XYZ file of C-alpha atoms in Angstrom:
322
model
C -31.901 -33.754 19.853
C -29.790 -31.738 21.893
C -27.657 -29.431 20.100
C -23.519 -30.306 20.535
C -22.060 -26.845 21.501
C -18.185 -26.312 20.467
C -15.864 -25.836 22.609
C -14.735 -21.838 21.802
C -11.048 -21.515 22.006
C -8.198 -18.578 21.606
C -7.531 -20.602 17.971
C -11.249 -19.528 17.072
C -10.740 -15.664 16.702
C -9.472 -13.685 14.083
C -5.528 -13.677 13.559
C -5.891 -9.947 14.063
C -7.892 -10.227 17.477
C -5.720 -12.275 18.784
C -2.459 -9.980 18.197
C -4.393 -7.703 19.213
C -4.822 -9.103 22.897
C -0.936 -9.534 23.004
C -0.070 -5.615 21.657
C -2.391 -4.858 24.638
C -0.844 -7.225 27.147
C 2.517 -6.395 25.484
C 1.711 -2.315 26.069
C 0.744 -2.491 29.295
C 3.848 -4.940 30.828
C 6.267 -2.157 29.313
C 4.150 0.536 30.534
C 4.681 -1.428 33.944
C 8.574 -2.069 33.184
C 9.233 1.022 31.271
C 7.489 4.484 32.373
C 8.847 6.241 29.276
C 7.064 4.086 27.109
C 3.820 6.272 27.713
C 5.843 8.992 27.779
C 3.921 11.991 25.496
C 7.870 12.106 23.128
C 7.889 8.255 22.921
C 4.338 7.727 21.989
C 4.648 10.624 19.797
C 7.897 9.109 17.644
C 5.751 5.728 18.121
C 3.229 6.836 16.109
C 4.945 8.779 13.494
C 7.406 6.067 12.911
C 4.157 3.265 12.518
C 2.935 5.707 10.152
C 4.840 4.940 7.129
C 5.440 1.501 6.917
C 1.475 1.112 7.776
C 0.122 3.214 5.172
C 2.078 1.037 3.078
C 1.174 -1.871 3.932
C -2.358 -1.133 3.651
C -1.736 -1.395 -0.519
C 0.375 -4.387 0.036
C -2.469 -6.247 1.760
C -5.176 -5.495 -1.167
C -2.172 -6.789 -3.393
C -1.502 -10.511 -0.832
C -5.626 -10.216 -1.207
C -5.256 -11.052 -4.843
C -2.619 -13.419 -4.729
C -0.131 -11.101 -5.408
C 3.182 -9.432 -3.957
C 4.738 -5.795 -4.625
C 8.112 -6.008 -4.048
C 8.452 -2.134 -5.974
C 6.994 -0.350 -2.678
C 10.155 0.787 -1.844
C 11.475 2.335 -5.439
C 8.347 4.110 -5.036
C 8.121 5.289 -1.859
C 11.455 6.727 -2.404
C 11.204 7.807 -6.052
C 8.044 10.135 -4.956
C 9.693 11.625 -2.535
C 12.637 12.873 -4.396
C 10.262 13.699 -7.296
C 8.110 15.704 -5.229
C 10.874 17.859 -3.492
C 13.100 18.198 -6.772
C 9.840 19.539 -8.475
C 9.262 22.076 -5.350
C 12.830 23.208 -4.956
C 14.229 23.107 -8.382
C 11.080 24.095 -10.244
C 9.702 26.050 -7.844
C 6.184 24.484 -8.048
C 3.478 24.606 -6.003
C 4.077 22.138 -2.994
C 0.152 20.866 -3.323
C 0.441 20.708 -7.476
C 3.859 19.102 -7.160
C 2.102 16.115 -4.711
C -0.839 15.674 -6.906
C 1.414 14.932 -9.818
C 3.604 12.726 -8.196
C 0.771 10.925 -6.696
C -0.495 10.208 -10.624
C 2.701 9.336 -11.169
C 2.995 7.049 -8.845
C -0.874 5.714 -9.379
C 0.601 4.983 -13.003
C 3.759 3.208 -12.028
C 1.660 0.973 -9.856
C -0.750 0.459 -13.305
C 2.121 -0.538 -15.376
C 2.904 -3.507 -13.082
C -0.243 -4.755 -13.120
C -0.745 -4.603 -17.031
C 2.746 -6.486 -17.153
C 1.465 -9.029 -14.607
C -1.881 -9.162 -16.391
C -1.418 -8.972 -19.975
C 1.836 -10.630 -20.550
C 1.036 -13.076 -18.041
C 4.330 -12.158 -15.774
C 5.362 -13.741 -11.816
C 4.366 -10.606 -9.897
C 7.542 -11.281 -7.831
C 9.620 -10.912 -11.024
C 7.765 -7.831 -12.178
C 7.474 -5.886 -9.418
C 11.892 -6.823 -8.318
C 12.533 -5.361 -11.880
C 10.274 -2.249 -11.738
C 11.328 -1.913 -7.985
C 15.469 -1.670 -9.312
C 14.080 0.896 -12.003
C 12.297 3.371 -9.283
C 15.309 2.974 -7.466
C 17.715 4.097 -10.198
C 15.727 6.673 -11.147
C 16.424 7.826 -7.573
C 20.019 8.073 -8.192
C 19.943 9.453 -11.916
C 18.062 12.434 -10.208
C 19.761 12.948 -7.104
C 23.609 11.491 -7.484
C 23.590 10.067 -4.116
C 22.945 13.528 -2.287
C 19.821 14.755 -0.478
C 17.650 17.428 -1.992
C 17.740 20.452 0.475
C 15.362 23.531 1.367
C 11.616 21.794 0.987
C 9.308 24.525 1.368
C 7.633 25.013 4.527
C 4.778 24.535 3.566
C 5.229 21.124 2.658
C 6.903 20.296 5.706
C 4.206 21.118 7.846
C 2.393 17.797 6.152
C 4.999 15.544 7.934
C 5.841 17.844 11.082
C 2.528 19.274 11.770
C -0.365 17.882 14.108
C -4.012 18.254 14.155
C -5.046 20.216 17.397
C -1.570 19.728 18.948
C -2.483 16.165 19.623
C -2.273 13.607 16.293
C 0.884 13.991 13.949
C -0.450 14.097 10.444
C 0.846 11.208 8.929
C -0.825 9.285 11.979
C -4.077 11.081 10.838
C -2.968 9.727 6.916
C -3.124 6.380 8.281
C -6.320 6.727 9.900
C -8.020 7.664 7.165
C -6.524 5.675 4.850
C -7.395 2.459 6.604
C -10.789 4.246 6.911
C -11.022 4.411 3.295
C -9.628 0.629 2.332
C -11.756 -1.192 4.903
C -14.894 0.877 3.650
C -13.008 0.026 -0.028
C -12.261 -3.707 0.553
C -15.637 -4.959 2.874
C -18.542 -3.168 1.000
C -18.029 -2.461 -2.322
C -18.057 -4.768 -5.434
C -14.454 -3.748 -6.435
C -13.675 -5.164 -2.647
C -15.750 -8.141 -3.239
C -13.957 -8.994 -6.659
C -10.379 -8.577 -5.186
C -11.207 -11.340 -2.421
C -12.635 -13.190 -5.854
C -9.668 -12.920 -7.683
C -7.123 -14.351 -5.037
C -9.475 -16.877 -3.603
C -10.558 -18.536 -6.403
C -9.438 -17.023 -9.894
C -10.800 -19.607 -12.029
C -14.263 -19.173 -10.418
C -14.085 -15.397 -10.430
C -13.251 -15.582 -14.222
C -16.659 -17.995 -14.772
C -18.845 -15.392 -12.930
C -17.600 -12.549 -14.936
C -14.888 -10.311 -13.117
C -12.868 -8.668 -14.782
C -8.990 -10.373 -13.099
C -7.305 -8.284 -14.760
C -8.667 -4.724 -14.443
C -9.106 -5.898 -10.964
C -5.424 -6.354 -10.212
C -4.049 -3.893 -12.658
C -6.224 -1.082 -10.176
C -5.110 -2.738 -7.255
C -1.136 -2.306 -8.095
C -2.198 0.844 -8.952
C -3.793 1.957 -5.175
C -0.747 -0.054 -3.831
C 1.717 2.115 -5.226
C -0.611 5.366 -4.769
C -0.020 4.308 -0.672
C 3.526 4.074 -0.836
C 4.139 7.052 -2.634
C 1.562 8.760 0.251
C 4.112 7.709 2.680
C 7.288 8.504 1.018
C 6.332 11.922 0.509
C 5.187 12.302 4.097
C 8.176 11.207 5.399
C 10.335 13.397 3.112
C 8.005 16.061 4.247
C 9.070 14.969 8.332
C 12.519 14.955 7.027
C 12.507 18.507 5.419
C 14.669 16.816 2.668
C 14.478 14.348 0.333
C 16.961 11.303 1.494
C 18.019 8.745 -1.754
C 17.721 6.010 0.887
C 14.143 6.568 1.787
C 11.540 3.877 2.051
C 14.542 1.652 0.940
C 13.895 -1.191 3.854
C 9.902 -1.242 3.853
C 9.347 -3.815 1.587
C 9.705 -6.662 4.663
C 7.507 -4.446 7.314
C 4.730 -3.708 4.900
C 4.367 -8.074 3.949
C 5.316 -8.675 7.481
C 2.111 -6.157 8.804
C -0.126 -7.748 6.798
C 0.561 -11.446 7.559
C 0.606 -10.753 11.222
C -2.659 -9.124 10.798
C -3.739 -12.162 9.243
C -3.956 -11.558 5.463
C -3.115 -14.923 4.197
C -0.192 -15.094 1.555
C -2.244 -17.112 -1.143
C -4.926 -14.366 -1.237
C -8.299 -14.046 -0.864
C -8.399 -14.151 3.210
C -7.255 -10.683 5.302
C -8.722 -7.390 6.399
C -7.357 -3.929 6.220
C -7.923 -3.671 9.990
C -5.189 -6.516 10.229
C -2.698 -4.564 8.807
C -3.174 -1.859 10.789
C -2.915 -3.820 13.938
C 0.235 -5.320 12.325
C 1.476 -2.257 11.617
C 1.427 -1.117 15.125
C 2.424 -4.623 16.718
C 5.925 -4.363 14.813
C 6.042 -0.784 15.244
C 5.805 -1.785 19.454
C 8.145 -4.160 18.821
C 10.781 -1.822 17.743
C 10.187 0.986 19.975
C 10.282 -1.619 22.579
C 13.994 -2.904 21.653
C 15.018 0.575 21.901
C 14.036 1.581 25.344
C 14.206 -1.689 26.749
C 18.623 -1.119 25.621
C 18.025 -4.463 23.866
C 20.548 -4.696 20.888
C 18.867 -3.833 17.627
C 20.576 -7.054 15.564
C 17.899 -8.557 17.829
C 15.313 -7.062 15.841
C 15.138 -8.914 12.614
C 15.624 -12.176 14.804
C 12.251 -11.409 16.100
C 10.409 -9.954 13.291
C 11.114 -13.381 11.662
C 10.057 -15.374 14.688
C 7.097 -12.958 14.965
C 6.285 -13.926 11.306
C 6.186 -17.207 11.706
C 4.127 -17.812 14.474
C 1.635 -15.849 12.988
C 1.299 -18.129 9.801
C 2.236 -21.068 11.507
C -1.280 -20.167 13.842
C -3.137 -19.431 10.459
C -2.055 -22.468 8.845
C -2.837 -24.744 11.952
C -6.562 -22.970 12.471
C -7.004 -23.610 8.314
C -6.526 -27.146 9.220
C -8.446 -27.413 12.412
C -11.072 -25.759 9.737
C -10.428 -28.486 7.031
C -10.224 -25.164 4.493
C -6.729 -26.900 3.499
């Protein structure tokens, strides 16, 4: 019997590779329209400014992985940064020490979410709004609404700096971090066990994983990548801003659902984000030297976002996995 081929379509590649294909197309017709879109400044601020909210969004996606949401990113993000530059400027401690406490820190706030999710059996939404308000206020009780001035040079060289004149270093952060979370996430067992957890929990709990160390470490790494960014972008800054990482809550969810990492966990790729990351990144950059009014922005994001679940809800169907 002959064998009935199927008929390949767009709908049958990844979520990512299809965005993807449109950030390239997308690229190249403002390229065409736009000359200063290539421009060495613009692709420069482009990548820096993709930077943050990507490294971020890496930890959210491991989080959607498990069925999960960290709506605390932000209070974190910020928090570390102030920590980090009140410890270097009003203690006087070593920039590198100062980081690698903070980064604990944060490793730990991340922790405590996912014991309260875990062991008290707590809506991750609820958890992570309340602990989010808390790292915010601690923002305030530290700084009183005013920036921390006079971050050592040294430490601004991390945000400000780039490798052989060519990649800013919080680009080269976000290559290596996705590096680290595919490797992390598609051949290791703790990988394996996340995409357990959020695709089936109840099966995952027969075979043996451990749910809830599982998601307690992955709130943990979450947080660990937010605080990475907010003290890289304090570092850029050269001071530490109360309002930092205050609106990256949305971009870091919205990067990983574009990239495809489905909302119910269990289905998404660290690559996705990444691509994401850089699609709404485009986006924005694109709203800006295009003169387009920036109220437009959020009109589109949302449109954005729901094209890109509405595609990975319609190709579950076509699948019969719903």
């Amino acid at each position: 019997m002959e064998k009935v081929r199927k008929k390949w379509s767009l709908l049958d590649m990844p979520t990512e590779g299809m965005i993807f294909i449109v950030l390239i197309v997308m690229c190249v017709v403002l390229a065409l329209i736009k000359p200063a879109f290539i421009s060495q400044y613009n692709l420069s601020t482009l990548i820096r400014t993709i930077s943050w909210t990507t490294i971020v969004a890496f930890g959210q996606t491991l989080v959607l992985l498990t069925g999960g949401i960290d709506l605390s990113v932000a209070g974190v993000a910020g928090m570390s940064g102030v920590i980090s530059a009140y410890l270097m400027v009003n203690t006087g401690m070593n920039p590198f020490v100062a980081i690698v406490l903070v980064l604990v820190l944060a490793l730990g706030c991340g922790c405590l979410n996912g014991i309260l999710i875990t062991k008290l059996n707590m809506v991750p939404f609820i958890v992570t709004l309340a602990t989010g308000s808390v790292f915010t206020g601690v923002i305030y009780v530290i700084t009183k609404g005013s920036p921390i001035l006079g971050i050592p040079q040294s430490a601004v060289k991390l945000g400000q700096g780039m490798l052989f004149h060519v990649i800013p270093y919080p680009a080269l952060f976000m290559i290596l971090s996705c590096i680290v979370l595919a490797y992390i996430a598609g051949y290791t067992p703790f990988g394996r066990y996340i995409y357990a957890v959020g695709g089936n929990p109840k099966a995952a709990r027969i075979a043996g994983i451990k749910s809830g160390k599982v998601i307690i470490l992955t709130y943990g790494i979450c947080a660990f990548m937010a605080s990475i960014a907010g003290i890289l972008i304090t570092c850029r800054l050269g001071t530490a801003q109360p309002s930092v990482g205050s609106d990256w809550v949305m971009p870091s969810v919205t990067a990983a659902c574009i990239g495809g990492t489905s909302l119910a966990g269990g289905k998404g790729k660290i690559i996705g984000a990444l691509v994401g990351g850089i699609f709404m990144g485009v986006i924005s950059n694109a709203i800006t030297i295009l003169a387009v009014s920036t109220y437009w922005e959020k009109v589109i994001t949302g449109i954005v976002i729901l094209v890109a679940i509405a595609i990975d809800r319609f190709k579950a169907l076509r699948n019969n996995e719903i």
